[in-house]
Amino acid sequence: MRVRTTAVFAGLLAAALAVTGCSNDAALTGSTEGPGDRPAPSADCPLASAPDPGNSEPPADVPMATAAPKLEPKDSYRVAFSQNASNNPWRLAETASMQAEAEQLDHQLTVTDANNNQAKQIQDVKGLIAQDPDALFIAPITEQLGGVVAEAADAGIPVFLLDRDVDHSVARPGEDYVTVIVSDFVQQGKRAAWAMAQATGGNAKIIELEGTTGSSPAIDRKKGFDEAIAQCPGMEIVVSQSADFTRAEGQRVTETLLQSHPDATAIYAHNDEMALGAIAAIRASGRVPGTDITVVSIDGSRDALTAVEAGELYATVESNPRFGPKAFETMQQYAEQGQVPVQLILSDRLFDASNAAQHIAEAY
Ligand code: GYE
């Protein structure tokens, strides 16, 4: 195993240095090993030696939603939530968080599940509009859900978008929907690129597994990663393909892409589920995940944190699914004050070998 070999090598090196009296610095100049088991940061890749970029600055001058349908202040609401899928722990955790918070606040919540199907989600939302809830939460599968969002507004229902955005030319922020509560997905992509640069020293031939085509996190996580690696000539995406945010697709697509791109040294997955599928595919190909192929992803699920602990996943940028408290607090604020910002950006942590273990118990 590489970790052991490196440790033994470091021990031998230390012994040799003691004998020759060389200073550590001089002896390590030109070494290809960086801290721990990592390659030394490449001089032409600033990302490889920079600190974690962290969260972006909160956007300035976000307008207030003033033209969306209003919500009467009440003690208890009839609300609905259109969930786009229930095929992974992230979605289940989000739905559970919405249900727990609704129950705690004594609101009546109806949930629909679109089974990862856009046509079904459009029908689901139309069905919910017909039930005339006080407020409607939607986790849109792709940005194309704007049309049905605008229909809800036309029916006088205030809509709150959760975890993904829609096309603003179709559904106008603060008019056709009240607000969108999301992470900064571009920044998540940048942080994933940073983690990849740390792990590889800034030299990587990358397979990118994209999320659901047309979804705002897939679009923006790609954009942020691309922008960040543009600083590093040694980091290159050799192929990029959608695996629809699922573990099964992540595995299937990676199996194929590892065959067509045997020179790949790294995988950037837009979510943990695809990364976990990719890790299975790497193993099945006879390679060692985390050693032969560096894997980086986004979410922070329990299985992903366990894979970080096992050294198979280098890092995962958090995208927290527990939207319940923020969603209902925002709805309440809108009811009481008549306005909230048209966009609310969440802040995310980053999990790697330094902190994954301490977060496993709280993960989903
Ligand atoms: O990363 C993924 C889920 O929209 C932020 O969707 C969300 C993403 C999340 O299916 O795992």
PDB file of C-alpha atoms and ligand atoms in Angstrom, residues 84 87-88 90-91 163-164 185 188 217 221 245 270-273 298-299 319, ligand 1:
ATOM      1  CA  ASN A  84     -37.751  15.799  -7.944  1.00  0.00           C
ATOM      2  CA  ASN A  87     -33.432   7.839  -5.377  1.00  0.00           C
ATOM      3  CA  ASN A  88     -30.563   8.877  -3.135  1.00  0.00           C
ATOM      4  CA  TRP A  90     -29.504  13.415  -0.268  1.00  0.00           C
ATOM      5  CA  ARG A  91     -33.113  13.650  -1.534  1.00  0.00           C
ATOM      6  CA  ASP A 163     -31.798  23.488  -3.849  1.00  0.00           C
ATOM      7  CA  ARG A 164     -31.957  24.169  -7.614  1.00  0.00           C
ATOM      8  CA  PHE A 185     -22.695  25.841  -7.033  1.00  0.00           C
ATOM      9  CA  GLN A 188     -18.572  24.407  -4.940  1.00  0.00           C
ATOM     10  CA  PRO A 217     -26.032  22.414  -9.929  1.00  0.00           C
ATOM     11  CA  ARG A 221     -20.501  22.921 -10.719  1.00  0.00           C
ATOM     12  CA  PHE A 245     -26.577  12.327 -10.142  1.00  0.00           C
ATOM     13  CA  HIS A 270     -20.825  16.533  -9.334  1.00  0.00           C
ATOM     14  CA  ASN A 271     -22.236  14.581  -6.381  1.00  0.00           C
ATOM     15  CA  ASP A 272     -21.278  11.886  -3.895  1.00  0.00           C
ATOM     16  CA  GLU A 273     -23.589   9.211  -5.268  1.00  0.00           C
ATOM     17  CA  ILE A 298     -19.762  17.290  -3.661  1.00  0.00           C
ATOM     18  CA  ASP A 299     -22.477  16.731  -0.998  1.00  0.00           C
ATOM     19  CA  SER A 319     -24.068  20.709  -0.078  1.00  0.00           C
TER      20      SER A 319
HETATM   21  O1  GYE B   1     -25.886  17.684  -4.888  1.00  0.00           O
HETATM   22  C1  GYE B   1     -27.454  16.037  -5.424  1.00  0.00           C
HETATM   23  C2  GYE B   1     -28.882  16.054  -5.625  1.00  0.00           C
HETATM   24  O2  GYE B   1     -29.626  19.958  -6.169  1.00  0.00           O
HETATM   25  C3  GYE B   1     -27.938  20.463  -4.639  1.00  0.00           C
HETATM   26  O3  GYE B   1     -29.059  17.312  -6.218  1.00  0.00           O
HETATM   27  C4  GYE B   1     -28.795  19.421  -5.195  1.00  0.00           C
HETATM   28  C5  GYE B   1     -28.076  18.207  -5.781  1.00  0.00           C
HETATM   29  C6  GYE B   1     -27.225  17.391  -4.840  1.00  0.00           C
HETATM   30  O4  GYE B   1     -29.473  15.017  -6.300  1.00  0.00           O
HETATM   31  O5  GYE B   1     -26.898  15.000  -4.705  1.00  0.00           O
END
